[in-house]
Short mmCIF file of C-alpha atoms in Angstrom, two decimals:
data_model
loop_
_atom_site.label_atom_id
_atom_site.label_comp_id
_atom_site.label_asym_id
_atom_site.label_seq_id
_atom_site.Cartn_x
_atom_site.Cartn_y
_atom_site.Cartn_z
CA MET M 1 5.63 -30.15 -31.24
CA THR M 2 5.20 -26.45 -30.82
CA LYS M 3 3.29 -24.75 -28.16
CA GLU M 4 0.82 -23.62 -30.92
CA THR M 5 0.03 -27.12 -31.97
CA ARG M 6 -0.12 -29.01 -28.77
CA PRO M 7 -3.69 -29.67 -27.48
CA VAL M 8 -5.05 -26.84 -25.42
CA ALA M 9 -5.70 -29.10 -22.40
CA ALA M 10 -1.95 -30.17 -22.38
CA ARG M 11 -0.84 -26.57 -22.54
CA ARG M 12 -3.08 -25.76 -19.72
CA ARG M 13 -1.80 -28.39 -17.52
CA GLU M 14 1.76 -27.38 -18.33
CA LEU M 15 0.93 -23.72 -17.25
CA LEU M 16 -0.64 -24.95 -14.06
CA ARG M 17 2.52 -27.06 -13.28
CA GLN M 18 4.46 -23.89 -13.89
CA LEU M 19 2.41 -21.63 -11.91
CA LEU M 20 1.41 -23.93 -9.17
CA PRO M 21 4.60 -25.95 -8.70
CA ALA M 22 3.57 -27.33 -5.33
CA GLY M 23 0.12 -28.34 -6.74
CA ALA M 24 -3.28 -26.65 -6.48
CA PRO M 25 -4.38 -25.76 -2.98
CA ARG M 26 -7.61 -27.34 -1.88
CA LEU M 27 -8.63 -24.33 0.22
CA TRP M 28 -8.38 -20.64 -0.91
CA CYS M 29 -9.16 -17.59 0.95
CA PRO M 30 -10.38 -14.10 -0.57
CA LEU M 31 -8.33 -12.34 1.86
CA LEU M 32 -10.04 -9.41 3.92
CA THR M 33 -8.43 -6.01 3.49
CA HIS M 34 -7.47 -4.42 6.82
CA TYR M 35 -7.36 -0.59 7.33
CA ARG M 36 -5.80 1.71 9.89
CA ASP M 37 -7.86 4.55 11.22
CA ASP M 38 -6.72 6.83 8.46
CA GLY M 39 -7.77 4.38 5.80
CA SER M 40 -4.36 3.24 4.83
CA LEU M 41 -3.62 -0.58 4.71
CA ASP M 42 -2.86 -2.20 7.89
CA LEU M 43 -0.12 -4.46 6.82
CA GLU M 44 0.82 -5.63 10.46
CA ARG M 45 -2.77 -6.68 11.01
CA THR M 46 -2.82 -8.43 7.61
CA ALA M 47 0.40 -10.32 8.48
CA ARG M 48 -0.90 -11.55 11.65
CA GLN M 49 -3.99 -13.01 10.00
CA LEU M 50 -1.91 -14.52 7.23
CA ASP M 51 0.13 -16.40 10.01
CA ALA M 52 -3.18 -17.58 11.70
CA ILE M 53 -4.71 -18.93 8.62
CA ARG M 54 -1.53 -20.38 6.84
CA PRO M 55 -1.74 -23.83 8.51
CA HIS M 56 -5.20 -24.53 7.00
CA VAL M 57 -5.38 -22.23 3.71
CA GLY M 58 -3.01 -22.68 0.78
CA GLY M 59 -4.10 -20.05 -1.60
CA LEU M 60 -5.26 -16.34 -1.43
CA LEU M 61 -7.27 -14.15 -3.72
CA LEU M 62 -6.12 -10.51 -3.20
CA ALA M 63 -8.55 -7.72 -4.06
CA GLY M 64 -11.45 -10.10 -4.37
CA SER M 65 -15.09 -9.30 -3.59
CA THR M 66 -14.52 -10.10 0.09
CA GLY M 67 -11.33 -7.93 0.00
CA ASP M 68 -13.30 -4.92 -1.26
CA GLY M 69 -12.27 -5.54 -4.75
CA TRP M 70 -15.29 -3.77 -6.11
CA GLU M 71 -14.82 -0.79 -3.87
CA LEU M 72 -11.22 -0.18 -4.37
CA ASP M 73 -10.25 2.27 -7.01
CA GLU M 74 -7.38 1.39 -9.31
CA ALA M 75 -4.60 3.02 -7.33
CA GLN M 76 -5.85 1.45 -4.13
CA ARG M 77 -5.93 -1.99 -5.91
CA GLN M 78 -2.40 -1.66 -7.33
CA ARG M 79 -1.15 -0.52 -3.89
CA LEU M 80 -3.00 -3.51 -2.22
CA VAL M 81 -1.38 -6.00 -4.54
CA ALA M 82 2.12 -4.27 -4.28
CA GLU M 83 2.14 -4.33 -0.38
CA VAL M 84 0.30 -7.61 0.44
CA LEU M 85 1.79 -9.81 -2.26
CA PRO M 86 5.10 -9.93 -0.61
CA LEU M 87 3.62 -10.93 2.58
CA ALA M 88 1.79 -13.84 1.02
CA ARG M 89 4.85 -14.80 -0.99
CA GLU M 90 7.02 -15.02 2.21
CA ARG M 91 4.52 -17.40 3.68
CA GLY M 92 4.19 -19.71 0.62
CA PHE M 93 0.74 -18.98 -0.40
CA ALA M 94 -0.34 -19.39 -3.98
CA VAL M 95 -1.85 -16.17 -5.04
CA LEU M 96 -4.67 -15.02 -7.43
CA LEU M 97 -5.03 -11.27 -8.09
CA GLY M 98 -8.52 -9.81 -8.47
CA VAL M 99 -9.20 -7.34 -11.42
CA LEU M 100 -12.78 -6.82 -10.65
CA LYS M 101 -14.17 -4.14 -12.86
CA PRO M 102 -17.75 -3.70 -14.29
CA THR M 103 -16.67 -3.27 -18.01
CA ALA M 104 -14.49 -5.17 -20.32
CA GLN M 105 -12.40 -1.95 -20.91
CA GLY M 106 -11.75 -1.49 -17.26
CA MET M 107 -10.69 -5.11 -16.83
CA ARG M 108 -8.39 -4.91 -19.84
CA GLN M 109 -6.73 -1.68 -18.43
CA ALA M 110 -6.34 -3.27 -14.78
CA MET M 111 -4.96 -6.50 -16.45
CA ALA M 112 -2.39 -4.43 -18.34
CA ALA M 113 -1.33 -2.43 -15.30
CA THR M 114 -0.98 -5.60 -13.21
CA VAL M 115 1.04 -7.49 -15.85
CA ALA M 116 3.32 -4.52 -16.34
CA ALA M 117 3.98 -4.26 -12.66
CA LEU M 118 4.82 -7.95 -12.20
CA CYS M 119 7.02 -7.99 -15.27
CA ALA M 120 8.82 -5.01 -13.93
CA GLN M 121 9.26 -6.67 -10.53
CA ALA M 122 10.53 -10.02 -12.00
CA GLY M 123 12.79 -8.44 -14.49
CA THR M 124 11.18 -10.29 -17.64
CA ASP M 125 8.89 -9.31 -20.49
CA ASP M 126 7.26 -12.75 -20.37
CA PRO M 127 4.07 -12.41 -18.24
CA THR M 128 3.88 -16.10 -17.42
CA GLU M 129 7.50 -16.05 -16.27
CA ALA M 130 6.82 -12.88 -14.36
CA PHE M 131 3.75 -14.62 -12.56
CA ALA M 132 5.78 -17.58 -11.73
CA ARG M 133 8.53 -15.44 -10.23
CA CYS M 134 6.25 -13.43 -8.20
CA GLY M 135 4.24 -16.15 -6.86
CA VAL M 136 1.14 -15.35 -8.90
CA ALA M 137 -1.08 -18.10 -10.26
CA ALA M 138 -3.61 -16.02 -12.25
CA LEU M 139 -5.73 -12.75 -12.53
CA THR M 140 -9.26 -13.12 -11.43
CA LEU M 141 -11.90 -11.52 -13.56
CA CYS M 142 -15.72 -11.77 -13.98
CA ALA M 143 -18.03 -11.33 -16.89
CA PRO M 144 -18.87 -7.67 -17.69
CA HIS M 145 -21.79 -6.30 -15.80
CA GLY M 146 -25.25 -6.21 -17.40
CA GLN M 147 -28.46 -8.21 -16.99
CA ALA M 148 -29.37 -7.78 -20.64
CA LEU M 149 -25.92 -8.91 -22.17
CA SER M 150 -26.44 -11.99 -24.39
CA GLN M 151 -24.20 -15.02 -24.32
CA ASP M 152 -22.64 -13.99 -27.57
CA GLU M 153 -21.68 -10.61 -25.99
CA LEU M 154 -20.47 -12.24 -22.85
CA GLY M 155 -18.44 -14.68 -24.77
CA SER M 156 -16.95 -12.18 -27.01
CA ALA M 157 -15.94 -9.79 -24.14
CA LEU M 158 -14.13 -12.62 -22.39
CA ASP M 159 -12.79 -13.98 -25.53
CA GLU M 160 -11.00 -10.76 -26.13
CA LEU M 161 -9.62 -10.50 -22.52
CA LEU M 162 -8.27 -14.26 -22.74
CA ALA M 163 -6.70 -13.51 -26.04
CA SER M 164 -4.06 -11.53 -24.10
CA GLY M 165 -2.56 -14.88 -23.08
CA VAL M 166 -2.26 -13.83 -19.43
CA PRO M 167 -3.10 -16.61 -16.92
CA VAL M 168 -6.84 -16.21 -15.91
CA SER M 169 -9.09 -17.52 -13.19
CA LEU M 170 -12.71 -16.88 -14.40
CA TYR M 171 -15.34 -15.90 -11.63
CA GLN M 172 -18.99 -16.63 -11.98
CA LEU M 173 -20.60 -14.02 -9.79
CA PRO M 174 -24.19 -13.28 -10.77
CA GLN M 175 -24.97 -11.59 -7.44
CA VAL M 176 -22.91 -8.72 -8.75
CA THR M 177 -22.56 -8.94 -12.39
CA GLY M 178 -26.20 -9.50 -13.04
CA ASN M 179 -25.73 -12.34 -15.62
CA ARG M 180 -24.54 -15.83 -15.82
CA ILE M 181 -21.96 -17.49 -18.21
CA ALA M 182 -23.68 -20.44 -19.75
CA ALA M 183 -22.03 -23.80 -19.77
CA ALA M 184 -21.75 -23.78 -23.50
CA THR M 185 -20.05 -20.40 -23.46
CA HIS M 186 -17.73 -21.48 -20.87
CA ALA M 187 -16.91 -24.64 -22.73
CA ALA M 188 -16.08 -22.63 -25.94
CA LEU M 189 -13.71 -20.39 -23.92
CA VAL M 190 -11.98 -23.34 -22.34
CA ALA M 191 -11.51 -25.07 -25.67
CA ARG M 192 -9.78 -21.96 -27.25
CA HIS M 193 -7.90 -20.54 -24.34
CA ALA M 194 -5.09 -22.57 -22.64
CA ASN M 195 -4.56 -19.71 -20.27
CA LEU M 196 -8.04 -20.12 -18.88
CA LEU M 197 -6.76 -22.08 -15.92
CA MET M 198 -9.47 -21.94 -13.15
CA LEU M 199 -13.14 -21.33 -12.67
CA LYS M 200 -14.59 -20.12 -9.40
CA ASP M 201 -18.39 -20.30 -9.06
CA THR M 202 -20.14 -18.37 -6.34
CA SER M 203 -23.69 -18.62 -7.76
CA GLY M 204 -24.49 -21.70 -5.74
CA GLU M 205 -25.98 -23.24 -8.81
CA ASP M 206 -22.98 -25.38 -9.86
CA THR M 207 -24.03 -25.73 -13.49
CA LEU M 208 -20.74 -25.00 -14.86
CA ALA M 209 -18.96 -27.58 -12.83
CA GLN M 210 -21.59 -30.11 -13.60
CA ALA M 211 -21.05 -29.58 -17.25
CA ALA M 212 -17.34 -29.39 -17.21
CA ASP M 213 -15.24 -31.97 -18.82
CA GLU M 214 -12.51 -33.13 -16.44
CA ALA M 215 -10.26 -33.80 -19.34
CA ASP M 216 -9.96 -30.21 -20.12
CA GLY M 217 -7.91 -29.68 -16.95
CA VAL M 218 -9.56 -26.66 -15.67
CA LEU M 219 -9.34 -26.35 -11.91
CA LEU M 220 -12.87 -26.03 -10.43
CA LEU M 221 -13.21 -23.86 -7.34
CA ARG M 222 -16.58 -23.52 -5.35
CA GLY M 223 -17.06 -19.98 -3.88
CA ALA M 224 -20.60 -20.50 -2.55
CA GLU M 225 -21.08 -21.04 1.12
CA GLY M 226 -22.61 -24.35 2.39
CA GLY M 227 -22.47 -28.03 1.51
CA TYR M 228 -18.79 -27.95 2.40
CA ALA M 229 -18.57 -31.75 2.80
CA ARG M 230 -20.78 -32.53 -0.28
CA HIS M 231 -19.10 -30.45 -3.20
CA PRO M 232 -15.27 -31.53 -3.08
CA LYS M 233 -14.37 -34.44 -5.30
CA ALA M 234 -13.33 -36.25 -2.14
CA GLY M 235 -16.84 -36.04 -0.99
CA GLY M 236 -18.39 -37.24 -4.23
CA GLY M 237 -18.72 -33.70 -5.66
CA ARG M 238 -17.36 -31.99 -8.66
CA TYR M 239 -14.78 -29.48 -7.21
CA ASP M 240 -11.04 -29.59 -7.02
CA GLY M 241 -11.09 -27.00 -4.15
CA ALA M 242 -12.97 -24.26 -2.49
CA LEU M 243 -12.31 -20.52 -2.55
CA LEU M 244 -14.47 -19.41 0.34
CA SER M 245 -14.87 -16.05 2.15
CA THR M 246 -15.39 -17.84 5.47
CA ALA M 247 -11.80 -19.18 5.16
CA ASN M 248 -10.78 -15.84 6.59
CA GLY M 249 -12.19 -16.84 10.07
CA LEU M 250 -13.10 -20.47 9.75
CA GLY M 251 -10.07 -21.80 7.83
CA ALA M 252 -9.40 -24.40 10.49
CA ALA M 253 -12.84 -25.78 10.59
CA LEU M 254 -13.16 -25.80 6.82
CA GLY M 255 -9.69 -27.55 6.77
CA GLY M 256 -10.93 -30.03 9.16
CA VAL M 257 -13.90 -30.93 6.77
CA LEU M 258 -11.48 -31.60 3.93
CA ASP M 259 -9.18 -33.60 6.08
CA ALA M 260 -11.89 -35.79 7.22
CA LEU M 261 -13.07 -36.27 3.60
CA CYS M 262 -9.58 -37.19 2.49
CA ALA M 263 -9.42 -39.71 5.24
CA GLY M 264 -12.73 -41.36 4.37
CA ARG M 265 -14.59 -39.99 7.37
CA ARG M 266 -17.69 -38.63 5.65
CA GLU M 267 -19.84 -38.48 8.57
CA GLN M 268 -17.31 -36.64 10.56
CA ALA M 269 -16.90 -34.17 7.68
CA GLN M 270 -20.80 -33.73 7.33
CA ALA M 271 -21.24 -32.98 11.04
CA LEU M 272 -18.45 -30.33 10.98
CA SER M 273 -19.87 -28.96 7.88
CA ALA M 274 -23.22 -28.50 9.66
CA ARG M 275 -21.63 -26.70 12.54
CA ILE M 276 -19.96 -24.24 10.12
CA GLU M 277 -23.26 -23.68 8.35
CA ALA M 278 -24.90 -23.05 11.72
CA VAL M 279 -22.42 -20.23 12.25
CA VAL M 280 -22.55 -18.81 8.64
CA GLU M 281 -26.18 -18.42 8.28
CA PRO M 282 -27.12 -16.12 11.09
CA VAL M 283 -23.97 -14.05 10.66
CA PHE M 284 -24.51 -13.58 6.87
CA ALA M 285 -28.20 -12.85 7.38
CA ALA M 286 -27.43 -10.11 9.91
CA ALA M 287 -24.60 -8.79 7.56
CA ALA M 288 -27.02 -8.49 4.62
CA ALA M 289 -29.09 -5.90 6.48
CA LEU M 290 -26.22 -3.47 6.87
CA PRO M 291 -26.45 -0.44 4.45
CA VAL M 292 -22.67 -0.12 3.93
CA GLY M 293 -20.29 -2.51 2.16
CA ASN M 294 -21.36 -5.99 1.05
CA ALA M 295 -22.47 -8.95 3.07
CA PHE M 296 -19.53 -11.25 2.32
CA THR M 297 -16.95 -8.60 3.65
CA ASN M 298 -19.14 -7.59 6.69
CA ALA M 299 -19.74 -10.98 7.89
CA ASN M 300 -16.40 -12.21 7.53
CA LYS M 301 -14.90 -9.11 9.13
CA ALA M 302 -17.01 -9.98 12.18
CA LEU M 303 -15.96 -13.64 12.17
CA ASP M 304 -12.31 -12.71 11.82
CA HIS M 305 -12.70 -10.09 14.60
CA VAL M 306 -13.70 -12.72 17.02
CA MET M 307 -10.96 -15.11 15.93
CA ALA M 308 -8.33 -12.33 16.37
CA HIS M 309 -9.57 -11.10 19.75
CA GLY M 310 -11.12 -14.17 21.25
CA GLU M 311 -13.35 -13.50 24.40
CA ALA M 312 -12.11 -9.88 24.31
CA ALA M 313 -13.82 -9.27 20.91
CA GLY M 314 -16.66 -7.39 22.16
CA MET M 315 -14.30 -4.94 24.02
CA ALA M 316 -12.08 -4.40 21.03
CA GLN M 317 -12.76 -1.62 18.53
CA PRO M 318 -14.64 -3.17 15.70
CA PRO M 319 -12.85 -3.10 12.36
CA ARG M 320 -12.91 -0.34 9.95
CA LEU M 321 -14.75 -0.79 6.61
CA HIS M 322 -13.57 0.63 3.28
CA ALA M 323 -16.28 3.34 3.42
CA GLY M 324 -14.77 4.64 6.67
CA THR M 325 -17.27 3.57 9.17
CA ARG M 326 -16.72 0.69 11.57
CA LEU M 327 -18.56 -2.63 11.74
CA PRO M 328 -21.53 -2.46 14.19
CA ARG M 329 -20.81 -3.93 17.47
CA GLU M 330 -24.19 -5.91 17.17
CA LEU M 331 -22.79 -7.87 14.22
CA VAL M 332 -19.66 -8.83 16.09
CA ALA M 333 -21.80 -9.97 19.06
CA THR M 334 -23.95 -11.99 16.46
CA ALA M 335 -20.68 -13.76 15.33
CA ALA M 336 -19.31 -14.34 18.67
CA ALA M 337 -22.54 -15.96 19.82
CA ALA M 338 -22.86 -18.14 16.63
CA LEU M 339 -19.16 -19.20 17.04
CA ALA M 340 -19.66 -20.12 20.77
CA ARG M 341 -22.77 -22.07 20.04
CA GLN M 342 -20.91 -24.35 17.65
CA GLY M 343 -17.69 -24.62 19.84
CA LEU M 344 -15.80 -22.75 17.35
CA ALA M 345 -15.04 -19.54 19.37
CA PRO M 346 -11.39 -19.30 20.57
CA ALA M 347 -10.74 -18.13 24.12
CA ARG M 348 -7.61 -16.24 23.06
CA GLY M 349 -7.39 -14.68 19.71
CA TYR M 350 -4.50 -14.54 17.30
CA LEU M 351 -3.82 -10.78 18.02
CA GLN M 352 -3.70 -11.15 21.84
CA ASN M 353 -0.36 -10.79 23.49
CA ARG M 354 0.84 -12.77 26.52
CA THR M 355 -0.91 -10.54 29.06
CA GLY M 356 -4.22 -11.40 27.52
CA SER M 357 -5.03 -7.86 26.08
CA SER M 358 -5.46 -7.23 22.39
CA ALA M 359 -2.45 -6.00 20.45
#
């Protein structure tokens, strides 16, 4: 039976086996982008964070919303992918690459540039083979921006992008795009395109996951914060995994929730989930008030700063934002206090050297 005549779901499963040979990670992290004082990428800092989260996190999204994907220009995005992807591959992460652009044309151009770079690196003209050799599972894209776009318009734009055959993870993000991909639109795309491998939903509404047919084989990843013990399949929910911004700083706790669920300890999972939520809520609320950047990035930079510096977080220089300013110390203090109240703050951070100072 040829590739063209095999059922779409069977071809999708074959692609997932090829691109995720170790299986799909249950916890993914949309990695923060770290900057030096001059605005260049801080690869040493990135490597230290990757080492810290690797025991708990199996997959990464590079240039996602939390990683400044909407703020990076195309040259910056390509540089980020070129420089951080090797660090991720060395550590055995599964990787998604964000191509977050407001228009279908912008996404198409970014997809083509990314595929060309990966093919050149892998020494093959076959995009899927190049992805597999480079340790990339899929490109992550959203619907085009526009509150007034109809489902026919959204479906047509995504249909054209998926027709490229490139492995794709679709991202439902109405907070940014201003629209929602309806369940019927998503189902039609799933039925036509075997290269639509994953869905990440950050809306918090979960309508696409609730309507999804498990037989289609699409991996469902929840991106909305909260309900960490309720939404995974191991907890009776609909999702195969989670792709959470808080995995940057709270990966160990989130991994603990999933461990407890897999062991059948639901009460323990729910209790830990509640502690995580008690950290996330005040920090995200404080981050939402900042005039620069987005709340996901700012909140998680504050949480990661505390995890990196431990009790010295208040004395260490706050992290640089893409815009060139630094995170307010008040937000760092809010994060440190929230983590301490829930017993999730480390005494020593992962950047601290043996003398106790911060590297």
